[in-house]
C-alpha cells in the first residue's frame, strides 16, 4: 500500500494558497497501482451486497465506477449543480476551500438499496456528508463510505453519521 501511495503527487497551493492537493492522477496512470487501489477500496465491502456505488464528482467517478464493476454493483453520480439533466435533489456543504453543493437525480435509490459512497479524498468531510444526506433522503441503506486518502487533521469523519462504516486506505 505504501508503494501505491508513493504515486500520489502533493501539489502545494492548489487550488488555493495553503492547500496541499493530493493528486491521484499519477496513480491512475499506472495500471498495476490503479487496479490495486480499486481492489483495496472494494475489499471491505466484498460481502456487503452493494447494489450501487455513489461516486462523487469528479475523481469519485473514476474510482467509484471501477469499484462498482469490481463489486458487481451499479453506479450513480453525485454531481456539481447544473450538470445532471433530469430532476434532482440538492445539498450544500462547506469545503476546505470554499462552499459548493451536490446534486443527485431523483429516483436514484429506493428503500432497501444498499449503497456505498466513494471519493478519492476526505478532507473536512462536508462533501461526503452531503452525499450521505442525499442518499438517505432517498431511503438508501448506506453500507459505508470509502476513500483512497483521509486528511486526518481535518477530522472529516467526525461529520459523518457514527453508524456509517468509513474506510480510508491512506491516512495523512
Ligand atoms: P471535503 O468536503 O473537505 O471533505 O473535501 C473533499 C472533496 O474535495 C473531495 O471530492 C476531494 O476530491 C476534494 N479535496 C478536498 N481537499 C483536497 C485535497 N487536499 N487534495 C485533494 N482533493 C481534495
mmCIF file of C-alpha atoms and ligand atoms in Angstrom:
data_model
loop_
_atom_site.group_PDB
_atom_site.id
_atom_site.type_symbol
_atom_site.label_atom_id
_atom_site.label_comp_id
_atom_site.label_asym_id
_atom_site.label_seq_id
_atom_site.Cartn_x
_atom_site.Cartn_y
_atom_site.Cartn_z
ATOM 1 C CA UNK A 1 0.000 0.000 0.000
ATOM 2 C CA UNK A 2 2.851 2.434 0.741
ATOM 3 C CA UNK A 3 4.274 1.741 -2.760
ATOM 4 C CA UNK A 4 0.874 2.580 -4.145
ATOM 5 C CA UNK A 5 0.695 5.891 -2.376
ATOM 6 C CA UNK A 6 4.199 6.862 -3.435
ATOM 7 C CA UNK A 7 2.363 7.638 -6.691
ATOM 8 C CA UNK A 8 0.170 10.277 -5.048
ATOM 9 C CA UNK A 9 1.541 13.682 -6.015
ATOM 10 C CA UNK A 10 1.411 16.514 -3.475
ATOM 11 C CA UNK A 11 0.652 19.807 -5.213
ATOM 12 C CA UNK A 12 1.173 22.791 -2.890
ATOM 13 C CA UNK A 13 -1.151 25.787 -3.062
ATOM 14 C CA UNK A 14 -3.753 24.188 -5.344
ATOM 15 C CA UNK A 15 -6.488 25.239 -5.914
ATOM 16 C CA UNK A 16 -5.858 27.952 -3.300
ATOM 17 C CA UNK A 17 -2.800 29.123 -1.362
ATOM 18 C CA UNK A 18 -2.277 26.955 1.718
ATOM 19 C CA UNK A 19 -3.991 23.827 0.341
ATOM 20 C CA UNK A 20 -1.783 20.787 -0.223
ATOM 21 C CA UNK A 21 -3.628 18.981 -3.008
ATOM 22 C CA UNK A 22 -3.401 15.179 -3.103
ATOM 23 C CA UNK A 23 -3.256 14.450 -6.829
ATOM 24 C CA UNK A 24 -4.067 10.821 -7.622
ATOM 25 C CA UNK A 25 -3.705 11.118 -11.402
ATOM 26 C CA UNK A 26 -0.182 9.577 -11.468
ATOM 27 C CA UNK A 27 -1.590 6.605 -9.548
ATOM 28 C CA UNK A 28 -4.493 6.288 -12.006
ATOM 29 C CA UNK A 29 -1.958 6.295 -14.857
ATOM 30 C CA UNK A 30 -0.166 3.213 -13.515
ATOM 31 C CA UNK A 31 -2.131 0.069 -14.496
ATOM 32 C CA UNK A 32 -0.995 -2.047 -11.539
ATOM 33 C CA UNK A 33 -1.424 0.697 -8.965
ATOM 34 C CA UNK A 34 -4.823 1.709 -10.287
ATOM 35 C CA UNK A 35 -6.081 -1.848 -10.130
ATOM 36 C CA UNK A 36 -4.606 -2.401 -6.649
ATOM 37 C CA UNK A 37 -6.276 0.785 -5.396
ATOM 38 C CA UNK A 38 -9.667 -0.225 -6.783
ATOM 39 C CA UNK A 39 -9.412 -3.730 -5.310
ATOM 40 C CA UNK A 40 -8.332 -2.355 -1.913
ATOM 41 C CA UNK A 41 -11.207 0.151 -1.853
ATOM 42 C CA UNK A 42 -13.736 -2.552 -2.710
ATOM 43 C CA UNK A 43 -12.340 -5.281 -0.442
ATOM 44 C CA UNK A 44 -14.027 -4.281 2.878
ATOM 45 C CA UNK A 45 -17.403 -4.323 1.091
ATOM 46 C CA UNK A 46 -16.954 -7.552 -0.904
ATOM 47 C CA UNK A 47 -19.659 -9.387 1.061
ATOM 48 C CA UNK A 48 -21.810 -6.328 1.748
ATOM 49 C CA UNK A 49 -24.226 -6.977 -1.155
ATOM 50 C CA UNK A 50 -23.727 -3.483 -2.549
ATOM 51 C CA UNK A 51 -26.422 -2.594 -5.108
ATOM 52 C CA UNK A 52 -24.942 0.724 -6.200
ATOM 53 C CA UNK A 53 -21.843 2.860 -5.739
ATOM 54 C CA UNK A 54 -22.490 6.578 -5.299
ATOM 55 C CA UNK A 55 -19.435 8.349 -6.770
ATOM 56 C CA UNK A 56 -18.728 11.992 -6.021
ATOM 57 C CA UNK A 57 -17.696 14.348 -8.851
ATOM 58 C CA UNK A 58 -15.108 14.233 -10.203
ATOM 59 C CA UNK A 59 -12.428 11.780 -9.053
ATOM 60 C CA UNK A 60 -15.076 9.757 -7.239
ATOM 61 C CA UNK A 61 -16.387 8.894 -10.713
ATOM 62 C CA UNK A 62 -13.067 7.358 -11.749
ATOM 63 C CA UNK A 63 -12.727 5.252 -8.615
ATOM 64 C CA UNK A 64 -16.419 4.701 -7.998
ATOM 65 C CA UNK A 65 -17.178 3.280 -11.432
ATOM 66 C CA UNK A 66 -14.227 0.898 -11.198
ATOM 67 C CA UNK A 67 -15.217 -0.207 -7.677
ATOM 68 C CA UNK A 68 -18.805 -0.712 -8.855
ATOM 69 C CA UNK A 69 -17.651 -3.037 -11.634
ATOM 70 C CA UNK A 70 -15.445 -4.920 -9.175
ATOM 71 C CA UNK A 71 -18.357 -5.402 -6.755
ATOM 72 C CA UNK A 72 -20.908 -6.207 -9.449
ATOM 73 C CA UNK A 73 -22.855 -3.090 -8.497
ATOM 74 C CA UNK A 74 -24.390 -0.227 -10.447
ATOM 75 C CA UNK A 75 -23.046 3.321 -10.445
ATOM 76 C CA UNK A 76 -24.767 6.603 -9.555
ATOM 77 C CA UNK A 77 -23.070 10.008 -9.927
ATOM 78 C CA UNK A 78 -23.409 12.804 -7.369
ATOM 79 C CA UNK A 79 -22.631 15.928 -9.399
ATOM 80 C CA UNK A 80 -21.962 19.612 -9.008
ATOM 81 C CA UNK A 81 -25.066 21.808 -9.549
ATOM 82 C CA UNK A 82 -26.474 22.076 -13.058
ATOM 83 C CA UNK A 83 -24.715 19.031 -14.532
ATOM 84 C CA UNK A 84 -27.332 16.295 -14.134
ATOM 85 C CA UNK A 85 -30.058 16.509 -16.801
ATOM 86 C CA UNK A 86 -33.154 15.209 -15.007
ATOM 87 C CA UNK A 87 -34.887 16.355 -11.789
ATOM 88 C CA UNK A 88 -32.516 16.479 -8.834
ATOM 89 C CA UNK A 89 -32.299 16.877 -5.097
ATOM 90 C CA UNK A 90 -29.550 19.241 -3.885
ATOM 91 C CA UNK A 91 -27.473 19.527 -0.704
ATOM 92 C CA UNK A 92 -24.989 22.329 0.054
ATOM 93 C CA UNK A 93 -21.768 21.951 2.021
ATOM 94 C CA UNK A 94 -18.573 23.746 3.069
ATOM 95 C CA UNK A 95 -15.242 22.751 1.561
ATOM 96 C CA UNK A 96 -11.643 23.040 2.722
ATOM 97 C CA UNK A 97 -11.510 25.710 0.012
ATOM 98 C CA UNK A 98 -14.976 27.293 -0.275
ATOM 99 C CA UNK A 99 -18.599 26.189 -0.494
ATOM 100 C CA UNK A 100 -20.375 24.047 -3.031
ATOM 101 C CA UNK A 101 -23.336 21.734 -3.484
ATOM 102 C CA UNK A 102 -24.007 18.245 -4.770
ATOM 103 C CA UNK A 103 -26.991 17.044 -6.750
ATOM 104 C CA UNK A 104 -28.462 13.587 -7.123
ATOM 105 C CA UNK A 105 -31.075 12.520 -9.635
ATOM 106 C CA UNK A 106 -34.437 11.905 -8.019
ATOM 107 C CA UNK A 107 -35.291 8.213 -8.103
ATOM 108 C CA UNK A 108 -31.665 7.083 -7.961
ATOM 109 C CA UNK A 109 -32.340 4.987 -4.858
ATOM 110 C CA UNK A 110 -35.247 3.451 -3.049
ATOM 111 C CA UNK A 111 -35.830 1.724 0.279
ATOM 112 C CA UNK A 112 -33.559 -1.280 0.721
ATOM 113 C CA UNK A 113 -30.975 -0.210 -1.869
ATOM 114 C CA UNK A 114 -27.543 -0.936 -0.435
ATOM 115 C CA UNK A 115 -25.251 1.934 -1.369
ATOM 116 C CA UNK A 116 -21.508 2.538 -0.990
ATOM 117 C CA UNK A 117 -20.174 6.107 -1.259
ATOM 118 C CA UNK A 118 -16.773 6.507 -2.947
ATOM 119 C CA UNK A 119 -14.489 9.528 -3.292
ATOM 120 C CA UNK A 120 -10.753 9.986 -3.697
ATOM 121 C CA UNK A 121 -10.110 12.208 -0.663
ATOM 122 C CA UNK A 122 -11.991 13.026 2.534
ATOM 123 C CA UNK A 123 -10.833 16.388 3.852
ATOM 124 C CA UNK A 124 -13.298 18.376 6.024
ATOM 125 C CA UNK A 125 -15.999 15.761 5.357
ATOM 126 C CA UNK A 126 -18.582 18.226 4.020
ATOM 127 C CA UNK A 127 -18.738 16.645 0.576
ATOM 128 C CA UNK A 128 -19.171 13.141 1.952
ATOM 129 C CA UNK A 129 -21.794 14.334 4.405
ATOM 130 C CA UNK A 130 -23.774 15.915 1.543
ATOM 131 C CA UNK A 131 -23.607 12.596 -0.328
ATOM 132 C CA UNK A 132 -24.831 10.769 2.783
ATOM 133 C CA UNK A 133 -27.708 13.233 3.195
ATOM 134 C CA UNK A 134 -28.779 12.941 -0.444
ATOM 135 C CA UNK A 135 -28.680 9.135 -0.392
ATOM 136 C CA UNK A 136 -30.548 8.849 2.902
ATOM 137 C CA UNK A 137 -33.244 11.279 1.700
ATOM 138 C CA UNK A 138 -33.976 8.657 -0.956
ATOM 139 C CA UNK A 139 -34.075 5.990 1.770
ATOM 140 C CA UNK A 140 -30.886 4.270 0.631
ATOM 141 C CA UNK A 141 -29.343 1.827 3.080
ATOM 142 C CA UNK A 142 -25.743 3.056 3.282
ATOM 143 C CA UNK A 143 -23.223 0.257 3.749
ATOM 144 C CA UNK A 144 -20.266 2.636 4.014
ATOM 145 C CA UNK A 145 -18.117 5.406 2.637
ATOM 146 C CA UNK A 146 -14.674 4.577 1.229
ATOM 147 C CA UNK A 147 -11.827 6.938 0.400
ATOM 148 C CA UNK A 148 -8.344 6.489 -1.002
ATOM 149 C CA UNK A 149 -6.902 9.259 1.202
ATOM 150 C CA UNK A 150 -8.094 10.723 4.509
ATOM 151 C CA UNK A 151 -6.646 14.009 5.766
ATOM 152 C CA UNK A 152 -6.822 13.068 9.450
ATOM 153 C CA UNK A 153 -6.032 16.533 10.774
ATOM 154 C CA UNK A 154 -9.276 17.896 9.298
ATOM 155 C CA UNK A 155 -11.347 15.295 11.196
ATOM 156 C CA UNK A 156 -13.758 14.878 8.295
ATOM 157 C CA UNK A 157 -15.087 11.551 9.535
ATOM 158 C CA UNK A 158 -16.478 13.328 12.603
ATOM 159 C CA UNK A 159 -19.038 14.976 10.284
ATOM 160 C CA UNK A 160 -20.331 11.596 9.132
ATOM 161 C CA UNK A 161 -23.010 9.628 10.988
ATOM 162 C CA UNK A 162 -21.463 7.467 13.734
ATOM 163 C CA UNK A 163 -23.311 4.383 12.434
ATOM 164 C CA UNK A 164 -21.684 4.654 8.982
ATOM 165 C CA UNK A 165 -18.658 2.454 8.191
ATOM 166 C CA UNK A 166 -15.874 4.748 6.961
ATOM 167 C CA UNK A 167 -12.784 3.191 5.387
ATOM 168 C CA UNK A 168 -9.718 5.081 4.150
ATOM 169 C CA UNK A 169 -6.632 3.429 2.712
ATOM 170 C CA UNK A 170 -4.071 6.152 3.395
ATOM 171 C CA UNK A 171 -4.164 8.441 6.421
ATOM 172 C CA UNK A 172 -2.124 11.627 6.205
HETATM 173 P P1 LIG B 1 -14.180 17.846 1.921
HETATM 174 O O1 LIG B 1 -15.625 18.141 1.639
HETATM 175 O O2 LIG B 1 -13.490 18.993 2.601
HETATM 176 O O3 LIG B 1 -14.013 16.536 2.659
HETATM 177 O O4 LIG B 1 -13.436 17.731 0.526
HETATM 178 C C1 LIG B 1 -13.465 16.539 -0.181
HETATM 179 C C2 LIG B 1 -13.598 16.779 -1.656
HETATM 180 O O5 LIG B 1 -12.743 17.816 -2.097
HETATM 181 C C3 LIG B 1 -13.221 15.543 -2.413
HETATM 182 O O6 LIG B 1 -14.084 15.426 -3.538
HETATM 183 C C4 LIG B 1 -11.788 15.777 -2.814
HETATM 184 O O7 LIG B 1 -11.552 15.318 -4.115
HETATM 185 C C5 LIG B 1 -11.597 17.282 -2.724
HETATM 186 N N1 LIG B 1 -10.467 17.691 -1.873
HETATM 187 C C6 LIG B 1 -10.531 18.442 -0.747
HETATM 188 N N2 LIG B 1 -9.342 18.679 -0.232
HETATM 189 C C7 LIG B 1 -8.454 18.046 -1.037
HETATM 190 C C8 LIG B 1 -7.030 17.901 -1.024
HETATM 191 N N3 LIG B 1 -6.261 18.466 -0.088
HETATM 192 N N4 LIG B 1 -6.466 17.168 -2.002
HETATM 193 C C9 LIG B 1 -7.240 16.591 -2.965
HETATM 194 N N5 LIG B 1 -8.569 16.688 -3.025
HETATM 195 C C10 LIG B 1 -9.174 17.418 -2.078
#
